[in-house]
Coordinates of C-alpha atoms and ligand atoms in Angstrom, one line a residue:
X1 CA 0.0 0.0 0.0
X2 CA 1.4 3.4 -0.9
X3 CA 1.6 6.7 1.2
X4 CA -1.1 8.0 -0.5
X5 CA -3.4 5.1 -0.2
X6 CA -2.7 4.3 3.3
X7 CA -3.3 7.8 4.4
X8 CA -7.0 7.7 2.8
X9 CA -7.6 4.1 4.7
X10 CA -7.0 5.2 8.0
X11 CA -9.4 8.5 7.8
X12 CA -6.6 11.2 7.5
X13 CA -8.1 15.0 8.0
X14 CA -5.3 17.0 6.8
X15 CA -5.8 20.8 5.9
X16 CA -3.2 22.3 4.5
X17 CA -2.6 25.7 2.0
X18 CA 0.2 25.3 -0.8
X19 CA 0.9 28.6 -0.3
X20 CA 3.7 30.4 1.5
X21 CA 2.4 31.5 5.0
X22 CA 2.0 35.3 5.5
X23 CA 0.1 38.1 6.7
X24 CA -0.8 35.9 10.2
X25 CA -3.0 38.7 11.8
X26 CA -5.4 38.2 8.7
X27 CA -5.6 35.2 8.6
X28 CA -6.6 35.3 12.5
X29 CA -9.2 37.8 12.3
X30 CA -10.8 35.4 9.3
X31 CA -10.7 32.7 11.3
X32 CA -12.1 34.5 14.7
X33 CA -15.4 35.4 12.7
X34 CA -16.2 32.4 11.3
X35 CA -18.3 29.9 13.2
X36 CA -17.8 27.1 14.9
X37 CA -19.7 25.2 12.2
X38 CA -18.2 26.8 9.4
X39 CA -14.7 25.9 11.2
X40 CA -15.8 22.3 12.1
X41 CA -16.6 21.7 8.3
X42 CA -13.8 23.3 7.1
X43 CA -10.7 21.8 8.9
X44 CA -12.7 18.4 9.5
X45 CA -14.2 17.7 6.2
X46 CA -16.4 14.4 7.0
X47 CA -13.3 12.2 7.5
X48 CA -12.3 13.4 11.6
X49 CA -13.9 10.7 14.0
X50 CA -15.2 11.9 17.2
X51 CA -13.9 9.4 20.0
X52 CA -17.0 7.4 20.2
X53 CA -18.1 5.5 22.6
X54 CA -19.9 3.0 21.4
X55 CA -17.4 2.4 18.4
X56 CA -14.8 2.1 20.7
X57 CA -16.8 -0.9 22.5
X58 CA -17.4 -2.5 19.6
X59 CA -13.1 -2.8 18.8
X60 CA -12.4 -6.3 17.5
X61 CA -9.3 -7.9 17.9
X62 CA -7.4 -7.0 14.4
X63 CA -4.4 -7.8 13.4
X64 CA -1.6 -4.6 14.1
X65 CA 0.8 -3.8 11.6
X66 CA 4.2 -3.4 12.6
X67 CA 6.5 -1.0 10.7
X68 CA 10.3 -1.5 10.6
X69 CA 10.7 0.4 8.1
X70 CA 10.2 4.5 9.3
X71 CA 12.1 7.4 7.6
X72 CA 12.7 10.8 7.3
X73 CA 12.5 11.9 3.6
X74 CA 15.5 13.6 2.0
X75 CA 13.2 16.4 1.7
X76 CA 12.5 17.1 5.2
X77 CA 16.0 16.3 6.4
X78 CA 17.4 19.5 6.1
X79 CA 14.1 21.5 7.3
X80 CA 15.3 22.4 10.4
X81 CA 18.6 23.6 9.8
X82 CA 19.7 26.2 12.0
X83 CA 16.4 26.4 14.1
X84 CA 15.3 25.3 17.0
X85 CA 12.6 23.2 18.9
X86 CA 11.4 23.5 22.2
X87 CA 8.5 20.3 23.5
X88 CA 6.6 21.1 26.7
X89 CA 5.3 17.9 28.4
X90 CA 2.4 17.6 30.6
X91 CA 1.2 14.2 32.1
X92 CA 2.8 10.5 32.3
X93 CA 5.6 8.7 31.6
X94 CA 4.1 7.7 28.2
X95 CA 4.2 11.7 26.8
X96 CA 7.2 12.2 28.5
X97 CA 8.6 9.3 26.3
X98 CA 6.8 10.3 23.3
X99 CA 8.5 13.4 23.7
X100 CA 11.6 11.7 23.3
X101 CA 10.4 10.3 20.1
X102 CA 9.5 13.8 18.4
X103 CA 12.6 14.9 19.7
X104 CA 14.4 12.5 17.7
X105 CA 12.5 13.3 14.8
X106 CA 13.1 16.8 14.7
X107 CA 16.6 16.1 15.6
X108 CA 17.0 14.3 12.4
X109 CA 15.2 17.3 10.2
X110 CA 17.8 19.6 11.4
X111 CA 16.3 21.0 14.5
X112 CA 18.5 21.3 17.4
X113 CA 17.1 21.3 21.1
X114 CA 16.7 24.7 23.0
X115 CA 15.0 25.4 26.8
X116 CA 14.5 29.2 25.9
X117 CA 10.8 29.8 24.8
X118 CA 11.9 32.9 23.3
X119 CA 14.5 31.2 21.0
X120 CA 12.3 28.1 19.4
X121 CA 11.3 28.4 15.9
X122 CA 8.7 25.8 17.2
X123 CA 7.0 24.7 20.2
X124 CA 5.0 21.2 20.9
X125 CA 2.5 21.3 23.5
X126 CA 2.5 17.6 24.4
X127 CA -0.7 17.6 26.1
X128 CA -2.5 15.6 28.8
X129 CA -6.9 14.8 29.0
X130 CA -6.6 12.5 32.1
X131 CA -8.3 15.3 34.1
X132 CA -9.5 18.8 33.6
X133 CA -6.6 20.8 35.8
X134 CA -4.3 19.0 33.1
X135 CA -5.8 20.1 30.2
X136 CA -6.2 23.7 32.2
X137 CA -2.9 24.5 32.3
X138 CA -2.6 23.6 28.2
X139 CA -5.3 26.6 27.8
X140 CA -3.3 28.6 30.0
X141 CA -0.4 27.8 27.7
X142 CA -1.7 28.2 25.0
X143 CA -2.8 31.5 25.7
X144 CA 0.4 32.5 26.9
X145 CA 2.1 31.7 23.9
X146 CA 0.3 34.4 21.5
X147 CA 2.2 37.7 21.6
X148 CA 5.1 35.4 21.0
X149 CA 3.3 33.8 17.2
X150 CA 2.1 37.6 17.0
X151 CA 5.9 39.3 17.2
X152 CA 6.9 35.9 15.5
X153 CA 5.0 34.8 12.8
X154 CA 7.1 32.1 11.6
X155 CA 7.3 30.0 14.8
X156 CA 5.4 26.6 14.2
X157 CA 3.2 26.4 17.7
X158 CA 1.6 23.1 17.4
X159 CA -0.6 20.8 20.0
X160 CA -0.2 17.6 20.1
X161 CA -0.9 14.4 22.6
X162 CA -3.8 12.9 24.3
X163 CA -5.9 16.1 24.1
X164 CA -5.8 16.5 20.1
X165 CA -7.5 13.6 20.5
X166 CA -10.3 14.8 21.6
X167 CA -13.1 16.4 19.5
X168 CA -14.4 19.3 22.2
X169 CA -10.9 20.3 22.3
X170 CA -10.3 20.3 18.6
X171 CA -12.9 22.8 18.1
X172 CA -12.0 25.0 21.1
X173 CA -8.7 25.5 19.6
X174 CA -9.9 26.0 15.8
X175 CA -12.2 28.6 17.4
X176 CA -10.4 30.4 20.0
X177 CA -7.0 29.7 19.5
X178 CA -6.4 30.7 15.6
X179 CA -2.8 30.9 16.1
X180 CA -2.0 27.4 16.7
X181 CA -0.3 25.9 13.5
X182 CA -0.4 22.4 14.0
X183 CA -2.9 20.2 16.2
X184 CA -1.9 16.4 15.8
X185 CA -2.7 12.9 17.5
X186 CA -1.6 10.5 19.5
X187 CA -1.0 7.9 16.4
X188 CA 0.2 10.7 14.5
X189 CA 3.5 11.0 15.2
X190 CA 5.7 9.2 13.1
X191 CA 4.2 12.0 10.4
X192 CA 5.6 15.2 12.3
X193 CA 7.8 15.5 9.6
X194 CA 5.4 16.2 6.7
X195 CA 3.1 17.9 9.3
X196 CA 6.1 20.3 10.3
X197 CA 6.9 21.2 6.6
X198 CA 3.2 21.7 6.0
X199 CA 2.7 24.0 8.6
X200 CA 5.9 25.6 7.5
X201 CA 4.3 26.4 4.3
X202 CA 0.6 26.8 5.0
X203 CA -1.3 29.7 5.8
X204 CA -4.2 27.5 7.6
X205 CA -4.0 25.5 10.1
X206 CA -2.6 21.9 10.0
X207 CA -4.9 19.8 11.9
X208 CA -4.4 16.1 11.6
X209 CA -6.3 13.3 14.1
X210 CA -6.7 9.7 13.4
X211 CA -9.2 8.4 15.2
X212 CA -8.3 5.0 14.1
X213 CA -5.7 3.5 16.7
X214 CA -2.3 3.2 14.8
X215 CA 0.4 0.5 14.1
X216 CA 3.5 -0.3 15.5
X217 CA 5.9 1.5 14.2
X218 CA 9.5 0.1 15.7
X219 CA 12.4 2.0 14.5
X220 CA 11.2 5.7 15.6
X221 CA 14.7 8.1 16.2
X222 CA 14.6 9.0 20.4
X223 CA 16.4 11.8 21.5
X224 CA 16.2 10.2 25.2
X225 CA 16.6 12.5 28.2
X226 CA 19.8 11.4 30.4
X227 CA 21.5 8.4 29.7
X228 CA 21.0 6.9 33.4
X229 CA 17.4 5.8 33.3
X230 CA 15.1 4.8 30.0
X231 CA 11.5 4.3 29.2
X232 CA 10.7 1.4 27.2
X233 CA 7.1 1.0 25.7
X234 CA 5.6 -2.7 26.0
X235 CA 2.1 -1.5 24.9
X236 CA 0.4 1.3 23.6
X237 CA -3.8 1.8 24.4
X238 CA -6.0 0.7 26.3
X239 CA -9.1 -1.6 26.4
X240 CA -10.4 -1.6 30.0
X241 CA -12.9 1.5 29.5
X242 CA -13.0 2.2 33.3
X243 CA -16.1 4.6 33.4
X244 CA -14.1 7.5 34.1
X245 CA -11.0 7.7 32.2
X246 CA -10.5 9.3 28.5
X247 CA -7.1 7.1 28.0
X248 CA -8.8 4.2 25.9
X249 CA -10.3 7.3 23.6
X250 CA -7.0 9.2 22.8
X251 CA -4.4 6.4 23.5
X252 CA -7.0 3.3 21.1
X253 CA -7.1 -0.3 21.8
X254 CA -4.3 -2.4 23.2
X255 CA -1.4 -3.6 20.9
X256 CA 1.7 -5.5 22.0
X257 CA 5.4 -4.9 20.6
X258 CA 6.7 -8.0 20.1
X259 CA 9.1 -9.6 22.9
X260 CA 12.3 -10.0 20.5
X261 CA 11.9 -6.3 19.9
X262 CA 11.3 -5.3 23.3
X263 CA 14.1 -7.2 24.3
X264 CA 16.6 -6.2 21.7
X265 CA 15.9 -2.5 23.0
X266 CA 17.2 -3.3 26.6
X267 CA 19.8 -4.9 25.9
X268 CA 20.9 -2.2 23.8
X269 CA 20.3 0.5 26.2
X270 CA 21.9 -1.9 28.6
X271 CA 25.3 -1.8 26.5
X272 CA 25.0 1.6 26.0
X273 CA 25.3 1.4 30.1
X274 CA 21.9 2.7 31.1
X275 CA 20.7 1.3 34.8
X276 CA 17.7 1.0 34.9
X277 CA 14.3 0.9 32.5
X278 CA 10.7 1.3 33.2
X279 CA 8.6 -0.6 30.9
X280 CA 5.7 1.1 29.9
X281 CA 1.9 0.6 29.6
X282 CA -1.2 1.8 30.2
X283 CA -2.3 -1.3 31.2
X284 CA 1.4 -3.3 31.6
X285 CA -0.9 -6.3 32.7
X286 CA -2.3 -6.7 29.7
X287 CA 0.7 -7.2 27.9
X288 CA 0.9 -10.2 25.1
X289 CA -3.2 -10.4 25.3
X290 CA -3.8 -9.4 21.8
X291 CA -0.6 -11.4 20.3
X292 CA -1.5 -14.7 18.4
X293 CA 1.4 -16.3 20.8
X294 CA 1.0 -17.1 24.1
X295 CA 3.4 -14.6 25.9
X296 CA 2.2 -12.7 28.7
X297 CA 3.7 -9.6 31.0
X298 CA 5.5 -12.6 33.6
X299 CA 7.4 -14.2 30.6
X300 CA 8.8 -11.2 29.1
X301 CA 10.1 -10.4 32.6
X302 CA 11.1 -13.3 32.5
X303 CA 14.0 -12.6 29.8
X304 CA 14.1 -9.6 30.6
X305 CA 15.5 -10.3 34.4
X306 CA 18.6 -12.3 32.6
X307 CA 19.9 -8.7 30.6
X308 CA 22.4 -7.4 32.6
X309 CA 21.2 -4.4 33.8
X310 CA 21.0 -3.0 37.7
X311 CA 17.0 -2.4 37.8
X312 CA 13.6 -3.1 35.8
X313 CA 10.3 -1.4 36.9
X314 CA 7.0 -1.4 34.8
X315 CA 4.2 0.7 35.1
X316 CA 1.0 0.7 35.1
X317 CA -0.4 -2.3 36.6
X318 CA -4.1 -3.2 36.7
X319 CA -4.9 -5.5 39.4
X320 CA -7.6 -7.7 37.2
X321 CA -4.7 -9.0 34.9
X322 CA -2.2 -9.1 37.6
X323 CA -1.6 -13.2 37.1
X324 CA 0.1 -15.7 38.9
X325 CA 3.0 -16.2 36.8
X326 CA 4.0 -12.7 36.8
X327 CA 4.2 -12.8 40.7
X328 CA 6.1 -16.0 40.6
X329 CA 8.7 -14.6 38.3
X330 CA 8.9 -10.8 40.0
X331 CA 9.6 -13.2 43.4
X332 CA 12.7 -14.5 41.6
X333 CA 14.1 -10.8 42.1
X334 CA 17.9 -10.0 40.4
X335 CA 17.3 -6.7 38.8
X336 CA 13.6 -6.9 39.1
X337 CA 13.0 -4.4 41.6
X338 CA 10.4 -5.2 44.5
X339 CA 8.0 -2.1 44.0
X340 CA 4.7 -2.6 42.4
X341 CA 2.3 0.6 41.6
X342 CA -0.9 -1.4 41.8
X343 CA -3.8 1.5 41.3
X344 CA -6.6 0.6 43.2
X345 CA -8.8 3.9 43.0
X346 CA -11.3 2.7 45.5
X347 CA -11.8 0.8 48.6
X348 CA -15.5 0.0 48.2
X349 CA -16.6 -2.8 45.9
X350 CA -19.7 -0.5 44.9
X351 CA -17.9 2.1 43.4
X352 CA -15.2 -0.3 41.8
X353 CA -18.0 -1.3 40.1
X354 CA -19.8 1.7 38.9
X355 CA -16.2 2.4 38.0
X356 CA -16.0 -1.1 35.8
X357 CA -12.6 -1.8 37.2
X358 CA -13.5 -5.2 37.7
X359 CA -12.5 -6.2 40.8
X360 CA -13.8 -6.1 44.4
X361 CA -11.7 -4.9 47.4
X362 CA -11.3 -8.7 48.3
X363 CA -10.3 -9.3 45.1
X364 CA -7.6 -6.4 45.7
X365 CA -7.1 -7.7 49.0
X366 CA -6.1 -11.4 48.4
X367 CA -4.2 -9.8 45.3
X368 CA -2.4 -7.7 48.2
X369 CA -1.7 -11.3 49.8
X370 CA -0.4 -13.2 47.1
X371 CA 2.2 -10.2 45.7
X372 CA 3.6 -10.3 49.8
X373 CA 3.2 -13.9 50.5
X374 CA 5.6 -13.9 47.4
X375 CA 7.7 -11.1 47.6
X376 CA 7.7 -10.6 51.5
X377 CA 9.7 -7.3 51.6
X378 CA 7.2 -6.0 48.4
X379 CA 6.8 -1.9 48.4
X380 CA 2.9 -0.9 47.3
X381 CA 1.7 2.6 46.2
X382 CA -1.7 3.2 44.3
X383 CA -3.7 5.4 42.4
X384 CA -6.9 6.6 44.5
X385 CA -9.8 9.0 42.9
X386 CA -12.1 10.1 45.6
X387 CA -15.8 11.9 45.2
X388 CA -16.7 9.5 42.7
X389 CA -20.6 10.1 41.6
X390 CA -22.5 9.7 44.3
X391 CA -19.7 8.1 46.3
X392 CA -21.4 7.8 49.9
X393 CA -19.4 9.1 53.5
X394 CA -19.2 5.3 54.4
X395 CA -18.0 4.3 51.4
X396 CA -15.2 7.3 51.2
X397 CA -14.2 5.1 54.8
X398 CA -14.0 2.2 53.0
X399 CA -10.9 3.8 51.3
X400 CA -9.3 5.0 54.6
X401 CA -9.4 1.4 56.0
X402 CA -8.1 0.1 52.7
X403 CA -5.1 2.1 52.7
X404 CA -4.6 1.5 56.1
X405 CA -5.1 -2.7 55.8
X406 CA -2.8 -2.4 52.8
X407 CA -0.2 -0.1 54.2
X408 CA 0.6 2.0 51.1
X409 CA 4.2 3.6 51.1
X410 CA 2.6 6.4 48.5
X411 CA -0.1 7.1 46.7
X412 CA -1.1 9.9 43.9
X413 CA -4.5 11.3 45.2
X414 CA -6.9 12.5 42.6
X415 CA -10.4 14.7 42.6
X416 CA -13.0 12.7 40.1
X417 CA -13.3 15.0 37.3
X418 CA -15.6 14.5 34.6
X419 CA -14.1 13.8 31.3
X420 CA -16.6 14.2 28.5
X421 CA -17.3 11.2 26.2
X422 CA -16.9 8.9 29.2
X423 CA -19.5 7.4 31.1
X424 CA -19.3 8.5 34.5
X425 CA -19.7 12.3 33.1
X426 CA -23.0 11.7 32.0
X427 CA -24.1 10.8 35.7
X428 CA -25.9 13.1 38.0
X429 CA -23.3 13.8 41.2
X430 CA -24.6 14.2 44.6
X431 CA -21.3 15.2 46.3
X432 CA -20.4 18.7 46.2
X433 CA -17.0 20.0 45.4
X434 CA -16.5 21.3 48.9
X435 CA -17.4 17.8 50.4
X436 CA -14.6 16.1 47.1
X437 CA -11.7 18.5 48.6
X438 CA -12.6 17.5 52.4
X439 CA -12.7 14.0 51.7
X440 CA -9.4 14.5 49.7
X441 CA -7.7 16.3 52.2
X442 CA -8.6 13.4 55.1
X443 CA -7.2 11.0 52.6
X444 CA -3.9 12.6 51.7
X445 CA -3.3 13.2 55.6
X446 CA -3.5 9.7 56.4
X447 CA -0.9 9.0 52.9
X448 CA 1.6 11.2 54.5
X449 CA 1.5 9.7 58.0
X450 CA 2.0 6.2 56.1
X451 CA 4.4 7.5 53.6
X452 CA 6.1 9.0 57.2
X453 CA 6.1 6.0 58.9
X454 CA 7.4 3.6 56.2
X455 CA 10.4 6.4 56.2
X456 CA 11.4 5.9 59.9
X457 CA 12.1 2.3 59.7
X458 CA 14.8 3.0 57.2
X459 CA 16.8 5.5 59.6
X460 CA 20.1 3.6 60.2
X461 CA 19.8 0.9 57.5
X462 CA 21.8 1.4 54.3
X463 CA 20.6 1.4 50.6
X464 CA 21.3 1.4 47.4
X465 CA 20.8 4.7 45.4
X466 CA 21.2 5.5 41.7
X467 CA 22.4 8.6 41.3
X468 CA 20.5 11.1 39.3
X469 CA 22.3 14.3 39.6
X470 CA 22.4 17.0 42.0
X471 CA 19.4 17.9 44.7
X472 CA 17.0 20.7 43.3
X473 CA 17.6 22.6 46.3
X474 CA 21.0 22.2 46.8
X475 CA 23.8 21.8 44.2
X476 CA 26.2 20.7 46.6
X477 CA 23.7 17.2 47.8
X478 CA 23.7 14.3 45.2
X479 CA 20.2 13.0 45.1
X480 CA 18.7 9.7 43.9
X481 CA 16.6 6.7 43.8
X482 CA 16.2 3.1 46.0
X483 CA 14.9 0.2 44.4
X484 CA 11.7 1.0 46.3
X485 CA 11.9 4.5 44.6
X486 CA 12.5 5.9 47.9
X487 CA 14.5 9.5 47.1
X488 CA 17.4 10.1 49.0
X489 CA 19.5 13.4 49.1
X490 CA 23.4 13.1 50.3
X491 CA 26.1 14.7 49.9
X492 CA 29.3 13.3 47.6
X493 CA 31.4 13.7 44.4
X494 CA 29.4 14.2 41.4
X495 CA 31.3 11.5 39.8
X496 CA 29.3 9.0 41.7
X497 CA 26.7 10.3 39.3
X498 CA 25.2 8.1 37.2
X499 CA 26.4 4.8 39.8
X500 CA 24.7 2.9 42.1
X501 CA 26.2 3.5 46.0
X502 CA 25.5 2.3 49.3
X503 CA 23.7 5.8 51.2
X504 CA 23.4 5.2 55.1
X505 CA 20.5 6.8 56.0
X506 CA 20.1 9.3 58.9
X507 CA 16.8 11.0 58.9
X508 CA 13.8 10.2 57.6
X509 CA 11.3 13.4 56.1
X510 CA 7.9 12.5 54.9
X511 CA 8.2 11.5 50.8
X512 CA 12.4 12.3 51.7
X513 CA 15.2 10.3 53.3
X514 CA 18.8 11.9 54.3
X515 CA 22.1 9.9 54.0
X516 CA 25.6 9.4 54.4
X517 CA 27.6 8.0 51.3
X518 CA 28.9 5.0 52.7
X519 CA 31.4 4.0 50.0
X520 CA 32.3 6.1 46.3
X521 CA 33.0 2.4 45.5
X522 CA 30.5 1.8 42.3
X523 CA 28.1 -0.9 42.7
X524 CA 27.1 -3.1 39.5
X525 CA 25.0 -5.4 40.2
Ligands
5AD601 N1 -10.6 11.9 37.3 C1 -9.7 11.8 38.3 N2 -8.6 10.9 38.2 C2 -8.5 10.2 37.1 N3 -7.6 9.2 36.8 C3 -7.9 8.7 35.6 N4 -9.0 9.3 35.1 C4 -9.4 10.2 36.1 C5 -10.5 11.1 36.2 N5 -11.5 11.2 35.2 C6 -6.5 8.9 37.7 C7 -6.6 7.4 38.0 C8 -5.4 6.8 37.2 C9 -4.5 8.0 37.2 C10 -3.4 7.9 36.2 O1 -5.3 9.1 37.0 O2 -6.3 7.2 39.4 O3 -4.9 5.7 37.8
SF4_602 FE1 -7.9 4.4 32.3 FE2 -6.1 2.7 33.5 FE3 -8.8 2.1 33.5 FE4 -7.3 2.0 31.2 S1 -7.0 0.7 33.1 S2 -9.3 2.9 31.4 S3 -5.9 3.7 31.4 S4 -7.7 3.9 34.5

C-alpha cells in the first residue's frame, strides 16, 4: 500500500494551503469570525472521528501492523537547519517518552534542542486529557504563547498528545485559539515531519487526528533524556474502558510490541550502560493479550530479568490481569525491583464497580496477599480518585481502611473530574465540590502519615541509590533513587553520578530520606 493510499484508509483529515504562509494577523481575524460550524466543516471535512463511545466498544481484535521500516524523507532532512525546537510535556511517563520520540524526529530534520521559549522556531504542546486541571494548564499555555506567534510569525506552535484527540478540544482550539499551526494525535507522530513542513508552508491551520488507533511503528529516532534511566514501551492503548477515564479514547485499543523487539531494545540500552528501564503501559498487565502467541507480561520479565542491567520497573499495573505467573517470576528478584504501583482507586466494591474496574476490594485484598506472600519485603503505592458520583461518606471510609489494611508507602491522590465522552460524566453527582476536597484532604493526611512511617524504619539501614544528579535545592547534595523509589539526598562527588552506591540513611522526612555515602565504590550489580 502506498503513502497515499494508506493515508486515505486510515481516515486522515489534513488541511493544509500550498501557499507560502504570511500576513498571520489576517488570517486570524478570518478565522475569529467564522463559526464554529463553518470551522468544524472546514478543517474536519467528514473524515475526523469523534472518539465514540460505542465504536470504541465495539473494537475487534485486528491484526496490528508493525513498521520496521520509518524514515525521514530527503526532503524534510534539512528543514530544520539552523532552528530550533522546544517540546513542553504535561502528564505521564508515556508523553514524557513520546516526547523523546519527536525529539528525535526533529533532531534528524535539522532541529537542534533549545529550553529558551523565546529562541524556538517551534513549540510542541505535548498535552495531557486525564483530568480537567491538566488540560487547564494547556489553555493557559496556550494562551500564553500568543504575543510570542504575534511578534513571531514564523514560529510553528503546534498541539499535540492525548488532548488532540479529543473532539471538544479540537474545536475549542480552531475557534479560539487561531494561532495554533499544527494540532496532531496521539497515532500521529511518526508523520511530524510532513506535518512540520506543511505547517511551514501553510497559511491554515494543519490539523491532523486519526481516530483509528495506529500500528506499531518500531524504528522511531529517540532523543532520550539522560543516559541513566530509560523508558521502554511494551504497549500502547488501552481496552479496559473504566467509566471514568479518556485514556482508551485518545491512546485506542491495546497492541503489543513484540518480545524480541522489546528485548533487543534493553539490551541495547543496557550496552549503551543505562541502569535501569521502566517498561511502559497503560495497562502493563495486559501485555501479550492481543498477540497470536501465548506470551504474557511474567514471561517477558522473565528474559528480561537475565539482561544485565542494575534495575527493571513497569508501570501501570491493573490489578484484574495481575496473574500468577508474573508474581512467581517478579519473586525471583535479580534486577527486578520489589516495588509494584498497583492503582486501586477505590476501597469500596460498589464504586469499583460503577467504575468497571472489575474487581472487588477482596479481590484487591487477596491480590495484596499473594504479591507479599511472594515477595515478602514487596513496596505498594496506588492510584486513588475520591468523590466518585454519588460516592457515599461510608464508602469514602472504606478507602481509609483500605489504605490502612494495605499499608501504602505512597499514593497519587486524585479529585473525580468528569471527562466528557466517558461514562461517568453523563451521571448526576450528589457530592459537592467542597465535600470532594474534604474528603481528599482526610485521605492525603493519612498518605503522608503512612508514607512518614514507612520512612522511619529506614533510619540507620543502608541502601542502594542510583544517582541522578544534584538535589533541586541544593547543588552541593547528590540525590537519587532506591529500588523501592525511595528519594534520597546526600552529599558526595558528582562522579558518583550516574552509579549505584550504598547511602546510610540518617533522617527520615515524609516522601524524603537523608544519607551518608557510605562508600564512592560503584556498585554493579
Ligand atoms: N478523574 C480523576 N482521576 C482520574 N484518573 C484517571 N481518570 C481520572 C478522572 N477522570 C486517575 C486514576 C489513574 C491515574 C493515572 O489518574 O487514578 O490511575
Ligand atoms: Fe484508564 Fe487505566 Fe482504566 Fe485503562 S485501566 S481505562 S488507562 S484507568
Amino acid at each position: 500500500m502506498n503513502e497515499k493510499q494508506r493515508l486515505e484508509s486510515e481516515q486522515i483529515t489534513t488541511t493544509h494551503s500550498s501557499d507560502v504562509k504570511s500576513e498571520v494577523d489576517e488570517n486570524l481575524d478570518r478565522l475569529k469570525n467564522m463559526s464554529s460550524d463553518e470551522l468544524i466543516s472546514k478543517y474536519f471535512q467528514t473524515t475526523y472521528e469523534v472518539p465514540d463511545l460505542k465504536k470504541a466498544r465495539s473494537r475487534r481484535k485486528k491484526d496490528v501492523d508493525i513498521h520496521y521500516d520509518f524514515d525521514i524523507a530527503e526532503e524534510f532532512r534539512g528543514l530544520g537547519q539552523g532552528k530550533k525546537f522546544l517540546i513542553r510535556t504535561y502528564g505521564c511517563q508515556m508523553n514524557a517518552h513520546d516526547t523523546e520520540v519527536m525529539a528525535g524526529i526533529l533532531m534528524q530534520m535539522g532541529y537542534a534542542p533549545t529550553e529558551v521559549t523565546e529562541e524556538a522556531d517551534i513549540i510542541l504542546l505535548n498535552t495531557c486529557a486525564i483530568r480537567e486541571n491538566a488540560e487547564n494548564k494547556v489553555f493557559g499555555e496556550i494562551g500564553h504563547l500568543k504575543p510570542l506567534k504575534l511578534e513571531k510569525p514564523d514560529l510553528i506552535l503546534g498541539v499535540c498528545g492525548c488532548m488532540s484527540q479529543e473532539e471538544s478540544v479540537v474545536n475549542r482550539i480552531l475557534k479560539k485559539h487561531p494561532h495554533i499551526d499544527l494540532i496532531f494525535g496521539t497515532h500521529n507522530i511518526h508523520r511530524l515531519p510532513n506535518l512540520v513542513s506543511e505547517a511551514q508552508f501553510s497559511k491554515e491551520m494543519v490539523v491532523e487526528v486519526w481516530s483509528k488507533e495506529g500500528d506499531i511503528i518500531e524504528n522511531l529516532p529517540k532523543a532520550r533524556k539522560g543516559k541513566i534511566k530509560a523508558w521502554v514501551n511494551i504497549m500502547y492503548g488501552c481496552d479496559k474502558f473504566c467509566t471514568y477515564c479518556i485514556v482508551p479514547y485518545t491512546r485506542g485499543k491495546e497492541r503489543s510490541r513484540l518480545p524480541e523487539d522489546i528485548i533487543q531494545e534493553v539490551r541495547h540500552l543496557a550496552a549503551q550502560g543505562y541502569k535501569e528501564i521502566t517498561l511502559l503501559g497503560q495497562n502493563v498487565n495486559a501485555y501479550g493479550k492481543d498477540l497470536d502467541i501465548d506470551y504474557r507480561l511474567g514471561d517477558l520479565m522473565d528474559e528480561l530479568r537475565k539482561i544485565d542491567i542494575p534495575r527493571i520497573r513497569f508501570t501501570t499495573s491493573h490489578p484484574r490481569d495481575f496473574d500468577d505467573h508474573l508474581i512467581e517470576v517478579l519473586a525471583k528478584g535479580g534486577n527486578l525491583v520489589d516495588h509494584i504501583h498497583l492503582p486501586v482507586q477505590s476501597g469500596s466494591s460498589d464504586i469499583l464497580r460503577v467504575m468497571a474496574r472489575r474487581y472487588t476490594r477482596e479481590d484487591y485484598l487477596e491480590l495484596v496477599r499473594k504479591i507479599r506472600a511472594a515477595i515478602p519485603n514487596v513496596t505498594l503505592t496506588t492510584d486513588i480518585i475520591v468523590g466518585f458520583p454519588n460516592e457515599t461518606e461510608e464508602q469514602f471510609q472504606e478507602t481509609l481502611s483500605l489504605v490502612e489494611e494495605v499499608g501504602f508507602e505512597a499514593a497519587y491522590t486524585y479529585i473525580y473530574s468528569p471527562r466528557e465522552g466517558t461514562p461517568s460524566a453523563r451521571w448526576e453527582d450528589n457530592v459537592s465540590m467542597e465535600e470532594k476536597k474534604e474528603r481528599l484532604q482526610r485521605l492525603n493526611k493519612l498518605v503522608n502519615e503512612k508514607s512518614a512511617e514507612s520512612m522511619k524504619n529506614y533510619v540507620g539501614k543502608t541502601v542502594k541509590v542510583l544517582v541522578e544528579g544534584e538535589s533541586k535545592k541544593d547543588p552541593d547534595v547528590l540525590s537519587g533513587y532506591t529500588e523501592k523509589s525511595k528519594l534520597v539526598n546526600f552529599r558526595a562527588p558528582k562522579s558518583v553520578i550516574g552509579q549505584i552506591v550504598e547511602v546510610k540513611i540518617v533522617n527520615a522526612k515524609t516522601w524524603t530520606l537523608d544519607g551518608e555515602l557510605v562508600e564512592a565504590a560503584v556498585e554493579v550489580n
